[in-house]
Amino acid sequence: MYNHNMVGSNDVAASKKFYDATFQAIGGAAGTINPNGRVIYTHNDGMFLVSAPRNGEPATVGNGCTIGFAMESVAQVDAWHRAGVENGGAAIEDPPGVREGSGGTWYLAYLRDPTGNKLCAAHRLA
């Protein structure tokens, strides 16, 4: 059911710096910019895009929205989180760590990107 996700940005250059760092920390590549000025990332058969809104209005974040990225290990979650904080993101929620819930046991980390979009790195523990 999932094909891609796009977030809006009020500063595409700052967002590209942030997402380049977080995706490269987990083995992905830097984003490419298409002719429309959108930054495009592809990794593990998924596509993630960053763009200024086409209607000319400021980008805003979705209240209650979280974009979750699947990670292969605890170390990958930590590397993603560290790269995000070092490149314009803000650490939010609890520090990276284990969370118990009805969906099992997870190692999670949360960030806000430079525009304020809420992101999560998630690794399911055995």
XYZ file of N, CA and C in Angstrom:
378
model
N 0.812 -1.181 0.000
C 0.000 0.000 0.000
C 0.859 1.250 0.000
N 2.030 1.230 0.557
C 2.875 2.416 0.652
C 3.722 2.584 -0.606
N 3.727 3.777 -1.173
C 4.551 4.077 -2.336
C 5.610 5.113 -2.007
N 5.186 6.216 -1.401
C 6.138 7.275 -1.074
C 5.551 8.180 0.003
N 6.403 9.044 0.524
C 5.974 10.067 1.461
C 6.684 11.352 1.082
N 5.965 12.472 1.185
C 6.569 13.776 0.909
C 6.273 14.691 2.083
N 7.283 15.440 2.497
C 7.090 16.459 3.519
C 7.382 17.813 2.911
N 6.689 18.808 3.428
C 6.932 20.178 3.000
C 8.091 20.776 3.762
N 8.719 21.757 3.149
C 9.858 22.429 3.767
C 9.818 23.916 3.439
N 10.163 24.726 4.422
C 10.302 26.165 4.205
C 11.743 26.538 3.865
N 12.652 25.591 3.992
C 14.060 25.790 3.657
C 14.586 24.462 3.110
N 14.438 24.263 1.816
C 14.791 22.979 1.204
C 16.270 22.661 1.396
N 17.143 23.664 1.347
C 18.578 23.410 1.535
C 18.853 22.871 2.942
N 18.243 23.453 3.966
C 18.432 22.965 5.339
C 17.845 21.567 5.493
N 16.693 21.334 4.877
C 16.085 20.003 4.945
C 16.941 18.967 4.234
N 17.510 19.333 3.073
C 18.373 18.395 2.351
C 19.590 18.036 3.191
N 20.185 19.011 3.852
C 21.339 18.737 4.725
C 20.953 17.736 5.810
N 19.812 17.966 6.454
C 19.324 17.089 7.514
C 19.049 15.681 6.986
N 18.257 15.565 5.928
C 17.890 14.243 5.416
C 19.074 13.528 4.759
N 19.965 14.255 4.086
C 21.177 13.611 3.564
C 21.921 12.924 4.710
N 22.106 13.647 5.814
C 22.860 13.100 6.947
C 22.151 11.900 7.565
N 20.832 12.001 7.772
C 20.133 10.888 8.425
C 20.058 9.660 7.530
N 19.822 9.853 6.233
C 19.774 8.695 5.344
C 21.162 8.093 5.121
N 22.188 8.914 5.031
C 23.535 8.376 4.866
C 23.979 7.632 6.127
N 23.496 8.045 7.297
C 23.847 7.352 8.540
C 23.315 5.933 8.579
N 22.299 5.623 7.766
C 21.734 4.269 7.745
C 22.016 3.547 6.432
N 22.989 4.038 5.681
C 23.409 3.351 4.464
C 22.759 3.830 3.190
N 21.960 4.880 3.266
C 21.332 5.437 2.072
C 22.249 6.439 1.391
N 21.736 7.040 0.346
C 22.498 8.014 -0.429
C 21.930 9.411 -0.216
N 22.726 10.400 -0.561
C 22.244 11.779 -0.543
C 21.099 11.912 -1.536
N 20.213 12.850 -1.266
C 19.078 13.070 -2.147
C 19.488 13.736 -3.452
N 18.677 13.514 -4.465
C 18.866 14.201 -5.741
C 17.744 15.223 -5.883
N 18.025 16.297 -6.590
C 17.028 17.343 -6.784
C 16.502 17.242 -8.208
N 15.173 17.107 -8.323
C 14.579 16.993 -9.653
C 14.326 18.383 -10.238
N 13.896 18.477 -11.484
C 13.675 19.783 -12.114
C 12.644 20.670 -11.394
N 11.759 20.078 -10.603
C 10.780 20.857 -9.849
C 11.315 21.350 -8.508
N 12.578 21.055 -8.206
C 13.171 21.485 -6.947
C 12.882 20.574 -5.773
N 12.302 19.418 -6.037
C 12.043 18.440 -4.977
C 13.289 17.607 -4.737
N 13.553 17.313 -3.476
C 14.654 16.425 -3.116
C 14.072 15.017 -3.013
N 14.723 14.059 -3.672
C 14.209 12.695 -3.736
C 15.236 11.725 -3.143
N 14.736 10.877 -2.249
C 15.543 9.821 -1.631
C 14.881 8.490 -1.946
N 15.685 7.508 -2.322
C 15.195 6.144 -2.481
C 16.086 5.244 -1.646
N 15.432 4.320 -0.931
C 16.178 3.412 -0.053
C 15.260 2.239 0.277
N 15.765 1.037 0.154
C 15.001 -0.175 0.492
C 13.608 -0.175 -0.143
N 13.541 0.122 -1.408
C 12.301 0.115 -2.184
C 11.288 1.183 -1.772
N 11.684 2.131 -0.957
C 10.798 3.224 -0.587
C 11.291 4.532 -1.191
N 10.398 5.506 -1.253
C 10.774 6.813 -1.774
C 10.279 7.876 -0.793
N 11.151 8.830 -0.499
C 10.847 9.923 0.408
C 11.233 11.214 -0.295
N 10.343 12.198 -0.267
C 10.579 13.456 -0.978
C 10.413 14.642 -0.037
N 11.140 15.706 -0.358
C 11.051 16.971 0.369
C 10.816 18.063 -0.659
N 9.853 18.957 -0.382
C 9.527 19.982 -1.353
C 8.937 21.204 -0.669
N 9.189 22.351 -1.245
C 8.426 23.527 -0.856
C 7.004 23.313 -1.363
N 5.996 23.752 -0.621
C 4.622 23.570 -1.105
C 4.409 24.247 -2.457
N 3.726 23.566 -3.351
C 3.490 24.080 -4.699
C 2.492 25.234 -4.730
N 1.681 25.377 -3.672
C 0.689 26.452 -3.665
C 1.266 27.790 -3.188
N 2.567 27.814 -2.861
C 3.212 29.045 -2.436
C 2.997 29.397 -0.972
N 2.175 28.640 -0.277
C 1.944 28.867 1.152
C 3.090 28.246 1.954
N 3.275 28.671 3.206
C 4.326 28.062 4.037
C 4.042 26.583 4.309
N 5.089 25.812 4.429
C 4.955 24.415 4.828
C 4.568 24.377 6.300
N 3.679 23.465 6.641
C 3.294 23.246 8.028
C 3.379 21.759 8.317
N 3.452 21.417 9.594
C 3.542 20.009 9.985
C 2.156 19.477 10.299
N 1.991 18.186 10.166
C 0.722 17.550 10.495
C 0.648 17.274 11.982
N -0.345 17.830 12.642
C -0.527 17.581 14.065
C -1.006 16.150 14.258
N -0.236 15.354 14.972
C -0.567 13.954 15.176
C 0.083 13.019 14.172
N 0.812 13.560 13.211
C 1.478 12.735 12.190
C 2.897 12.388 12.620
N 3.294 11.162 12.387
C 4.668 10.713 12.592
C 5.048 9.856 11.401
N 6.221 10.095 10.848
C 6.747 9.268 9.766
C 7.784 8.344 10.389
N 7.566 7.043 10.258
C 8.463 6.057 10.851
C 9.343 5.401 9.809
N 10.627 5.312 10.126
C 11.601 4.659 9.252
C 12.064 3.362 9.906
N 12.016 2.260 9.159
C 12.456 0.962 9.666
C 13.978 0.904 9.679
N 14.518 0.465 10.795
C 15.966 0.349 10.968
C 16.351 -1.106 11.167
N 17.568 -1.437 10.777
C 18.041 -2.818 10.862
C 18.641 -3.176 12.215
N 18.980 -2.169 13.035
C 19.645 -2.452 14.304
C 19.515 -1.261 15.250
N 19.819 -1.516 16.507
C 19.871 -0.445 17.503
C 20.942 0.566 17.104
N 22.081 0.080 16.647
C 23.165 0.986 16.237
C 22.713 1.900 15.102
N 21.917 1.392 14.189
C 21.426 2.209 13.082
C 20.456 3.289 13.591
N 19.602 2.939 14.542
C 18.706 3.939 15.149
C 19.532 5.051 15.778
N 20.539 4.668 16.549
C 21.375 5.667 17.225
C 22.137 6.542 16.232
N 22.649 5.949 15.164
C 23.384 6.721 14.148
C 22.451 7.709 13.449
N 21.236 7.279 13.132
C 20.231 8.143 12.510
C 19.909 9.324 13.417
N 19.673 9.040 14.680
C 19.314 10.087 15.640
C 20.449 11.089 15.810
N 21.661 10.590 15.980
C 22.834 11.453 16.150
C 23.034 12.342 14.919
N 22.937 11.757 13.726
C 23.109 12.532 12.489
C 22.038 13.613 12.375
N 20.822 13.292 12.772
C 19.756 14.282 12.706
C 19.982 15.450 13.640
N 20.350 15.165 14.878
C 20.601 16.230 15.855
C 21.772 17.100 15.404
N 22.796 16.486 14.833
C 23.987 17.228 14.387
C 23.752 18.030 13.112
N 22.608 17.829 12.455
C 22.368 18.483 11.160
C 21.031 19.214 11.101
N 20.671 19.860 12.195
C 19.523 20.750 12.190
C 18.230 20.177 12.729
N 18.231 18.923 13.161
C 17.029 18.334 13.744
C 16.983 18.559 15.242
N 15.843 18.292 15.836
C 15.671 18.438 17.275
C 15.223 17.115 17.873
N 15.924 16.675 18.922
C 15.529 15.477 19.643
C 14.230 15.772 20.390
N 13.290 14.844 20.308
C 12.008 15.004 21.000
C 11.640 13.710 21.701
N 10.588 13.778 22.513
C 10.094 12.642 23.272
C 11.200 12.176 24.233
N 11.192 10.915 24.592
C 12.240 10.366 25.454
C 13.502 10.151 24.643
N 14.663 10.023 25.304
C 15.888 9.697 24.554
C 15.720 8.358 23.835
N 16.539 8.090 22.810
C 16.451 6.798 22.127
C 16.511 5.662 23.140
N 15.656 4.671 22.951
C 15.656 3.556 23.883
C 14.533 2.573 23.621
N 14.431 1.607 24.526
C 13.465 0.514 24.408
C 12.089 1.012 24.846
N 11.076 0.635 24.074
C 9.684 0.939 24.398
C 8.892 -0.358 24.306
N 8.091 -0.619 25.313
C 7.205 -1.785 25.341
C 5.810 -1.321 24.968
N 5.119 -2.111 24.175
C 3.750 -1.769 23.823
C 3.007 -2.976 23.309
N 1.767 -2.753 22.931
C 0.952 -3.862 22.440
C 1.509 -4.441 21.141
N 2.319 -3.656 20.429
C 2.917 -4.118 19.181
C 4.250 -4.820 19.371
N 4.668 -5.041 20.608
C 5.931 -5.721 20.873
C 6.934 -4.804 21.546
N 8.191 -5.200 21.454
C 9.282 -4.446 22.061
C 10.092 -3.803 20.950
N 10.290 -2.499 21.060
C 10.947 -1.709 20.024
C 12.064 -0.878 20.619
N 13.063 -0.585 19.807
C 14.055 0.433 20.128
C 13.715 1.610 19.210
N 13.369 2.762 19.806
C 12.873 3.901 19.044
C 13.661 5.166 19.343
N 13.684 6.056 18.369
C 14.238 7.405 18.543
C 13.371 8.362 17.741
N 13.165 9.552 18.292
C 12.311 10.547 17.647
C 13.062 11.841 17.395
N 12.762 12.463 16.262
C 13.326 13.769 15.883
C 12.245 14.619 15.236
N 12.484 15.915 15.243
C 11.758 16.825 14.356
C 12.777 17.320 13.343
N 12.375 17.345 12.066
C 13.262 17.858 11.027
C 13.290 19.389 11.107
N 14.092 20.066 10.277
C 14.195 21.527 10.375
C 12.864 22.273 10.194
N 11.874 21.658 9.535
C 10.570 22.293 9.373
C 9.638 21.964 10.532
N 9.936 20.913 11.275
C 9.110 20.506 12.407
C 8.352 19.212 12.202
N 8.570 18.533 11.066
C 7.928 17.241 10.829
C 8.457 16.221 11.834
N 7.552 15.426 12.404
C 7.926 14.432 13.414
C 8.324 13.129 12.742
N 9.497 12.617 13.122
C 10.066 11.408 12.535
C 10.406 10.411 13.633
N 10.390 9.139 13.281
C 10.752 8.083 14.220
C 11.622 7.060 13.501
N 12.687 6.633 14.167
C 13.479 5.492 13.713
C 13.089 4.327 14.593
N 12.757 3.188 13.994
C 12.207 2.056 14.745
C 12.901 0.758 14.382
N 13.325 0.051 15.421
C 13.887 -1.303 15.241
C 13.175 -2.235 16.205
N 12.525 -3.254 15.653
C 11.818 -4.242 16.498
C 12.846 -5.175 17.128
N 12.756 -5.316 18.439
C 13.657 -6.213 19.161
C 13.054 -7.608 19.218
N 13.924 -8.629 19.283
C 13.456 -10.015 19.311
C 12.761 -10.331 20.618
